[in-house]
PDB file of C-alpha atoms in Angstrom:
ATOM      1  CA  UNK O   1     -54.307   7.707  27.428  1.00  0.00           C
ATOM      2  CA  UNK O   2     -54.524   4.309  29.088  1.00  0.00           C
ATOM      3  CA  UNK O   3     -52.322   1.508  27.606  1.00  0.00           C
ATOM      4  CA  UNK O   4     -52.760  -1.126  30.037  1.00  0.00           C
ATOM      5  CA  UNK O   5     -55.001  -2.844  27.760  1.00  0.00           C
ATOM      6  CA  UNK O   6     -53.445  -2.884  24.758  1.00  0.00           C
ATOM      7  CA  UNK O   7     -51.962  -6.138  22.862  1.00  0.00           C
ATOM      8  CA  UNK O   8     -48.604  -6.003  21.573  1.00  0.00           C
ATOM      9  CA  UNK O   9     -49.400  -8.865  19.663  1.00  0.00           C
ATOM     10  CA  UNK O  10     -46.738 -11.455  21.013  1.00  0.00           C
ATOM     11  CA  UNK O  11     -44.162  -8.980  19.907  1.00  0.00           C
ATOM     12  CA  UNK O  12     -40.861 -10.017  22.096  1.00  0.00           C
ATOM     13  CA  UNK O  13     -38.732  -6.670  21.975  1.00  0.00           C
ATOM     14  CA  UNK O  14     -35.773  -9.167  23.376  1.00  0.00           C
ATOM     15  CA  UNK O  15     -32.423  -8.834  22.859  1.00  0.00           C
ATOM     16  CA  UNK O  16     -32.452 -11.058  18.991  1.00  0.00           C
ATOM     17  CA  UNK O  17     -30.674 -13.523  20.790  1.00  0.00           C
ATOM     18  CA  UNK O  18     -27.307 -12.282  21.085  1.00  0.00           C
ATOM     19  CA  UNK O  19     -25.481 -12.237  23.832  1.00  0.00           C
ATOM     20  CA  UNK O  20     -25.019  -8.416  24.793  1.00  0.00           C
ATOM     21  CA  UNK O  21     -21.594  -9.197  26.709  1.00  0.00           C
ATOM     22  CA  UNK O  22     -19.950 -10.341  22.686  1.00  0.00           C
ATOM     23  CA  UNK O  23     -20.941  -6.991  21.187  1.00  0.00           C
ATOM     24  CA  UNK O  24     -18.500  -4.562  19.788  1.00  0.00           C
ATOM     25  CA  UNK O  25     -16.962  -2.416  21.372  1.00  0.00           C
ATOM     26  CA  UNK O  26     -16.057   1.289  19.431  1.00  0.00           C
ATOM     27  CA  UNK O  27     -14.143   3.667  21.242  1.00  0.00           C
ATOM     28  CA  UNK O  28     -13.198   7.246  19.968  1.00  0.00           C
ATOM     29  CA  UNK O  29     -10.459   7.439  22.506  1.00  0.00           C
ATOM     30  CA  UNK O  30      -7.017   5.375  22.697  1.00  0.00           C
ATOM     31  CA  UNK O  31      -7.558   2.366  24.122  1.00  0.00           C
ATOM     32  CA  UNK O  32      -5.831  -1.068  24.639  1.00  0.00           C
ATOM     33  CA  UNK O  33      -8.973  -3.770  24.012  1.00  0.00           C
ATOM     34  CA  UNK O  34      -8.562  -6.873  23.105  1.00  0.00           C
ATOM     35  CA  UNK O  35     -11.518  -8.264  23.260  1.00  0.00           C
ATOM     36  CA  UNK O  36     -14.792  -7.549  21.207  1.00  0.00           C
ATOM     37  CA  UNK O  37     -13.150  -5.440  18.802  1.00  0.00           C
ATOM     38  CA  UNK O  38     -15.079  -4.805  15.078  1.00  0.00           C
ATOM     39  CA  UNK O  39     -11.797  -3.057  13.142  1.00  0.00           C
ATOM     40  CA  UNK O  40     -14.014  -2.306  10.316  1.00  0.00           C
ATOM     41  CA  UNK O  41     -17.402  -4.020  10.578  1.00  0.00           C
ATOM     42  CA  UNK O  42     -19.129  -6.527  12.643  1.00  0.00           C
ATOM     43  CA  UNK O  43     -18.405  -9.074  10.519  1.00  0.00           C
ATOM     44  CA  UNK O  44     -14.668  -8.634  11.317  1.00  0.00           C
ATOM     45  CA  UNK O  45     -15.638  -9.610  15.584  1.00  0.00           C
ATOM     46  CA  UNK O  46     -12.254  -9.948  17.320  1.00  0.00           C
ATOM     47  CA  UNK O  47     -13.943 -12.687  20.095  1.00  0.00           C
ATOM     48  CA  UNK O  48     -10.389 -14.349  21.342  1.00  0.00           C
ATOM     49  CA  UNK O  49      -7.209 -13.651  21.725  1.00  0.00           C
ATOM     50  CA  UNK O  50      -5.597 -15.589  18.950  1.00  0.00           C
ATOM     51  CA  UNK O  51      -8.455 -13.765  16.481  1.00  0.00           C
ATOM     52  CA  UNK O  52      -6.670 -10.850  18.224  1.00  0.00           C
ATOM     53  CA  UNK O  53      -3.631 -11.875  17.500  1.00  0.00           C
ATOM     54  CA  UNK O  54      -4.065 -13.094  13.902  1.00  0.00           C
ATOM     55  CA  UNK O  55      -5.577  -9.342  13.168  1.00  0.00           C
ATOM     56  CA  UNK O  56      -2.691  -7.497  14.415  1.00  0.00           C
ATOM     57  CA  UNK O  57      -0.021  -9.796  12.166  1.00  0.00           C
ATOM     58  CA  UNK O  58      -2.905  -9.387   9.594  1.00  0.00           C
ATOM     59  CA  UNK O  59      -2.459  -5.560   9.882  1.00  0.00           C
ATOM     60  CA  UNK O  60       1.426  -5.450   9.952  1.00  0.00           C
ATOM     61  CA  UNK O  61       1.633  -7.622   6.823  1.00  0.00           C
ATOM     62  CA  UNK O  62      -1.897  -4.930   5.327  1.00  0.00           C
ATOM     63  CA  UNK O  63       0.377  -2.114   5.955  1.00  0.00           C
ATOM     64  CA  UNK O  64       4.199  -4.058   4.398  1.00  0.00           C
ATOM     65  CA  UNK O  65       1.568  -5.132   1.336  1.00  0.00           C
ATOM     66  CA  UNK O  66       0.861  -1.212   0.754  1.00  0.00           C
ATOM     67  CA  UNK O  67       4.654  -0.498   0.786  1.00  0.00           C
ATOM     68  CA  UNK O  68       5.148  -3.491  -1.783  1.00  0.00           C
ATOM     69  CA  UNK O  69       2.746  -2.350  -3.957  1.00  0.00           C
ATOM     70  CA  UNK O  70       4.379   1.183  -3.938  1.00  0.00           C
ATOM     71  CA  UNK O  71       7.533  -0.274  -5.078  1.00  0.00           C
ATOM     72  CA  UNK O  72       6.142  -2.202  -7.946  1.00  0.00           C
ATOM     73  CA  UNK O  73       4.605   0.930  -9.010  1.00  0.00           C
ATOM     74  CA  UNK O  74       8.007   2.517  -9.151  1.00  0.00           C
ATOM     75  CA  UNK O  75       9.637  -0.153 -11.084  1.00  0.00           C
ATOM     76  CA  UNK O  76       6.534  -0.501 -13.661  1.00  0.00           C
ATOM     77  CA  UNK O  77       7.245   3.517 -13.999  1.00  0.00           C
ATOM     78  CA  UNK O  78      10.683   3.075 -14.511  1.00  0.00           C
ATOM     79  CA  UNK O  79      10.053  -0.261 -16.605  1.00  0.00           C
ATOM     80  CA  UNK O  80       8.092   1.784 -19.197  1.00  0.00           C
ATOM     81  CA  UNK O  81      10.526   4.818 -18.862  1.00  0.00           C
ATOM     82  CA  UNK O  82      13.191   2.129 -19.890  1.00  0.00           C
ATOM     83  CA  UNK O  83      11.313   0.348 -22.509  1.00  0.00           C
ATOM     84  CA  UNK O  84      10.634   3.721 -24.506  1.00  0.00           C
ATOM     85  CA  UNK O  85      14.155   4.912 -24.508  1.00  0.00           C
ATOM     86  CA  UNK O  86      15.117   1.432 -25.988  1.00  0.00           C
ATOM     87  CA  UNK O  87      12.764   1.431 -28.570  1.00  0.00           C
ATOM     88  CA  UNK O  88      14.228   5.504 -29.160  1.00  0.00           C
ATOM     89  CA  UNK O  89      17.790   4.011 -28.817  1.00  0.00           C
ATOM     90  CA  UNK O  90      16.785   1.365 -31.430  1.00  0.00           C
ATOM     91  CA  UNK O  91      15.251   3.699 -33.875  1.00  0.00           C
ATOM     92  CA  UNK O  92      18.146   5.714 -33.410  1.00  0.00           C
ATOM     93  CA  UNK O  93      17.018   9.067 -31.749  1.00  0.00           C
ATOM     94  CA  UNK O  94      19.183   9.139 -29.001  1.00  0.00           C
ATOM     95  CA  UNK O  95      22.308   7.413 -27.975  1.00  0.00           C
ATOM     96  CA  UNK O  96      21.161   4.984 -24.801  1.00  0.00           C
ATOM     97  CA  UNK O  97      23.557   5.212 -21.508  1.00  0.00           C
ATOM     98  CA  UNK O  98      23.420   1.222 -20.673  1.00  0.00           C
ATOM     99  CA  UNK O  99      24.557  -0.015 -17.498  1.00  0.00           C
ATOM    100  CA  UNK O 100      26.412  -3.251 -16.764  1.00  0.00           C
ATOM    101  CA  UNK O 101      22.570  -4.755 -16.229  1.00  0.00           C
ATOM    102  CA  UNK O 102      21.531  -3.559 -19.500  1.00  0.00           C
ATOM    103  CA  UNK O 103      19.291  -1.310 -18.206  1.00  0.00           C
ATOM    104  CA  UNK O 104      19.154   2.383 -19.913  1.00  0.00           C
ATOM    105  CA  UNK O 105      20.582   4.612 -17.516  1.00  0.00           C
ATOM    106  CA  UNK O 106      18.927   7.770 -16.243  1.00  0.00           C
ATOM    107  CA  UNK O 107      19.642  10.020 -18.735  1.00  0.00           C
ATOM    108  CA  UNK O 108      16.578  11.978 -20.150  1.00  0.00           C
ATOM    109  CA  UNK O 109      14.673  11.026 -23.274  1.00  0.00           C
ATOM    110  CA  UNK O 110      15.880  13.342 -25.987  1.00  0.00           C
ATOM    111  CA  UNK O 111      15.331  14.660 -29.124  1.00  0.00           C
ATOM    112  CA  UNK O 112      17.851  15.639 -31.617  1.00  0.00           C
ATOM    113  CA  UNK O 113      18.367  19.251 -30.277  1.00  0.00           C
ATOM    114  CA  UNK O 114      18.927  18.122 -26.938  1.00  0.00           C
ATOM    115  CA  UNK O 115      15.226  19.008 -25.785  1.00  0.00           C
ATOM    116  CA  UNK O 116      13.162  16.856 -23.072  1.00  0.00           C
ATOM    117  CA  UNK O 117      10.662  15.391 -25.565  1.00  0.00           C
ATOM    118  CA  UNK O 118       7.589  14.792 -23.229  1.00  0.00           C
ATOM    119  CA  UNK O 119       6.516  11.168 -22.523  1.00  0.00           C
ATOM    120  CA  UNK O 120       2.858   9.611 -21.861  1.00  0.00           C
ATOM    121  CA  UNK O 121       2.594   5.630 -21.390  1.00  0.00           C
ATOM    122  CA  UNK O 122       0.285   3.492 -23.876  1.00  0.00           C
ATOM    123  CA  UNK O 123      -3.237   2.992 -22.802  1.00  0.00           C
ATOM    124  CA  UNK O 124      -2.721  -0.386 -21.740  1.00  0.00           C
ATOM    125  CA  UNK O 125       0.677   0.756 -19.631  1.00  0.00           C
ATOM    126  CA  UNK O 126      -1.909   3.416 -17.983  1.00  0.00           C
ATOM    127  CA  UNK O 127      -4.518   1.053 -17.130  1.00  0.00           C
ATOM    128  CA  UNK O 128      -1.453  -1.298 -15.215  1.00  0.00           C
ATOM    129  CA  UNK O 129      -0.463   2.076 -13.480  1.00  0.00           C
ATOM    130  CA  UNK O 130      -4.203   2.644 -12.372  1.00  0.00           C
ATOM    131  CA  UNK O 131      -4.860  -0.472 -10.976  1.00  0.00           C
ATOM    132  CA  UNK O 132      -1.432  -0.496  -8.719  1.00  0.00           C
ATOM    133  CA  UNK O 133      -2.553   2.628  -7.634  1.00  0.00           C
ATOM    134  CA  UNK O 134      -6.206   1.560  -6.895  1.00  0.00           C
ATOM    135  CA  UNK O 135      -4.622  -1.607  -4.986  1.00  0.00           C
ATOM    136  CA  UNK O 136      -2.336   1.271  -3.112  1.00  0.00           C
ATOM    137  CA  UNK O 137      -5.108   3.570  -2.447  1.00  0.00           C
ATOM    138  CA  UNK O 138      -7.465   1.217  -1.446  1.00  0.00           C
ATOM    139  CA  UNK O 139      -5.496  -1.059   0.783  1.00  0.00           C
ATOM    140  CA  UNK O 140      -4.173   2.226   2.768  1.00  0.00           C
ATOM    141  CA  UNK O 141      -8.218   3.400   3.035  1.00  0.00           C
ATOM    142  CA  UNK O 142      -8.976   0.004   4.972  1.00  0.00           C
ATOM    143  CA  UNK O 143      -6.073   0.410   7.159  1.00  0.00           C
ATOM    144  CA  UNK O 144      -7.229   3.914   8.175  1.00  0.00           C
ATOM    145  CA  UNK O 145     -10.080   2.635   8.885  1.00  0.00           C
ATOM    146  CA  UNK O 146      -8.179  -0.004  11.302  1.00  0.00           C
ATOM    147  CA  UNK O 147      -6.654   3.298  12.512  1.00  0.00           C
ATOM    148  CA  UNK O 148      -9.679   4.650  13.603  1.00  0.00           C
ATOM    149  CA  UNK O 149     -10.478   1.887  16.088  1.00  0.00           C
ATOM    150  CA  UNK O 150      -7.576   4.190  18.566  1.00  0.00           C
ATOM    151  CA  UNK O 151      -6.482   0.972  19.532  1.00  0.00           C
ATOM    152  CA  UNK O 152      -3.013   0.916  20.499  1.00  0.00           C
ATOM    153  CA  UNK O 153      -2.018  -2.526  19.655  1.00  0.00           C
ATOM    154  CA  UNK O 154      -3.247  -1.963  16.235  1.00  0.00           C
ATOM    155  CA  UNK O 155      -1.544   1.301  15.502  1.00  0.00           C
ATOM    156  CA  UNK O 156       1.963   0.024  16.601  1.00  0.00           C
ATOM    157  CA  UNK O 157       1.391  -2.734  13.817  1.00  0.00           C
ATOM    158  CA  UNK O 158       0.391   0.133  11.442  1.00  0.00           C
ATOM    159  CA  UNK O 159       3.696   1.826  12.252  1.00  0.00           C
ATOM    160  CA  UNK O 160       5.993  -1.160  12.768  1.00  0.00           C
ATOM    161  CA  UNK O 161       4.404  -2.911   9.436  1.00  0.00           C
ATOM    162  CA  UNK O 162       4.737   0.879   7.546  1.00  0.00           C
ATOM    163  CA  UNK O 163       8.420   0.577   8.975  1.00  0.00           C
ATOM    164  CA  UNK O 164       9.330  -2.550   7.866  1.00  0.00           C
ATOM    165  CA  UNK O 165       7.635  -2.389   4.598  1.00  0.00           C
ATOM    166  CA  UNK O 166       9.763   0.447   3.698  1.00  0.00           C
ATOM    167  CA  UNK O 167      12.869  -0.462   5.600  1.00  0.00           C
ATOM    168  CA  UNK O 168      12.288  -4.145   2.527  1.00  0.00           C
ATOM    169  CA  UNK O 169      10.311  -2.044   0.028  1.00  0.00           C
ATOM    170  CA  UNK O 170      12.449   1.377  -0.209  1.00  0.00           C
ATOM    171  CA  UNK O 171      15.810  -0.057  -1.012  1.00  0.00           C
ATOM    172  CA  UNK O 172      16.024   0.871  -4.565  1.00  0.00           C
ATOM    173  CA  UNK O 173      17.635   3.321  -6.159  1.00  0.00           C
ATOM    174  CA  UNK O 174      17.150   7.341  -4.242  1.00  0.00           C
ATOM    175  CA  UNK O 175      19.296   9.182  -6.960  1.00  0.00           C
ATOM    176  CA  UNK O 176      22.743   9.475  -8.621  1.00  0.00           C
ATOM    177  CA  UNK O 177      26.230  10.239  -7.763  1.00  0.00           C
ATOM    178  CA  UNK O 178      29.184  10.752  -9.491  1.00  0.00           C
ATOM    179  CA  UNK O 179      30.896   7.232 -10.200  1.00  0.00           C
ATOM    180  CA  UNK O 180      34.332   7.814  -8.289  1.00  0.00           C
ATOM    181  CA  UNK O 181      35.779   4.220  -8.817  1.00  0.00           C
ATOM    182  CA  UNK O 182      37.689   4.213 -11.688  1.00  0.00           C
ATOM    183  CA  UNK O 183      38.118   0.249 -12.075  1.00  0.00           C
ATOM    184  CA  UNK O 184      34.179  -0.152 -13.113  1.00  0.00           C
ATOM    185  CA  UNK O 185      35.097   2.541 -15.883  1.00  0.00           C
ATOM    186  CA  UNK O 186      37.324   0.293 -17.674  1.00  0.00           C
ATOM    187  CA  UNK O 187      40.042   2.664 -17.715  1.00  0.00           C
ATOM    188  CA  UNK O 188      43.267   0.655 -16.565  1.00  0.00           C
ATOM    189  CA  UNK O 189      44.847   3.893 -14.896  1.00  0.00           C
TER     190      UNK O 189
END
């Protein structure tokens, strides 16, 4: 069939006027780009060097954010862990172990007969515990997403940041040992 004498109808199949050189670039493999980079859409164009460099600090400080947030959700858990065995202290259900902080110390919450009585946080204490985690969860999704770029620049922020956020985030209490020092005990011997 003959098409030489067909009208297109002015249509310009051009290139939308973007400059093809500013695209972005995706690459499945490991790579070290630093220009026209899209770490998640094409709204997020890497098109200089200090965009580039602003994104990787972005990512490091992404990735110490997630490790933040995982700490706060430990102390909320241990917050409402605390606040219930105070309230059981107060209405007299179980003898609290408080430190020199006032905090309750880690023994469990019991019942008269020396049974773990199980232990489920208010509605509202839930819904605080949800959204940390949704921040968590969804903070960590974008930067495996960031991940997926291959790019090597970005991934040593990933680990660095995941280093140093839990290197600042982690330092809380791991577990308990047996109090050797015998002048915290009060004991003068």
């Amino acid at each position: 069939m003959e098409m030489s004498g067909m009208d297109m109808g002015g249509m310009d199949m051009g290139d939308g006027g973007m400059d093809m050189n500013m695209s972005c670039s995706s690459s499945m493999l490991w790579n070290w780009n630093i220009m026209n980079i899209c770490p998640v859409s094409d709204q997020w164009h890497i098109k200089s060097h200090g965009a580039f460099a602003g994104t990787v600090i972005g990512v490091f400080f992404i990735v110490v954010a997630v490790e933040t947030v995982r700490r706060f959700g430990r102390e909320y858990d241990r917050k409402i862990v605390n606040d219930y065995r105070k309230s059981q202290a107060d209405a007299g259900n179980v003898a609290p172990d408080v430190d020199a902080k006032g905090d309750i110390g880690p023994a469990p919450v019991l019942v008269g007969t020396g049974q773990l009585k199980p232990f489920r946080p208010t509605f509202t204490q839930q819904l605080i515990r949800s959204l940390v985690y949704f921040v968590q969860f969804s903070a960590t999704y974008i930067v495996m997403l960031i991940a997926m770029t291959f790019n090597g620049y970005l991934l040593f922020a990933i680990f660095f940041g995941g280093g140093f956020g839990y290197l600042v985030s982690s330092w809380d209490t791991v577990g308990l040992v047996e109090d050797t020092d015998k002048s915290s005990s009060g004991c003068c011997c």
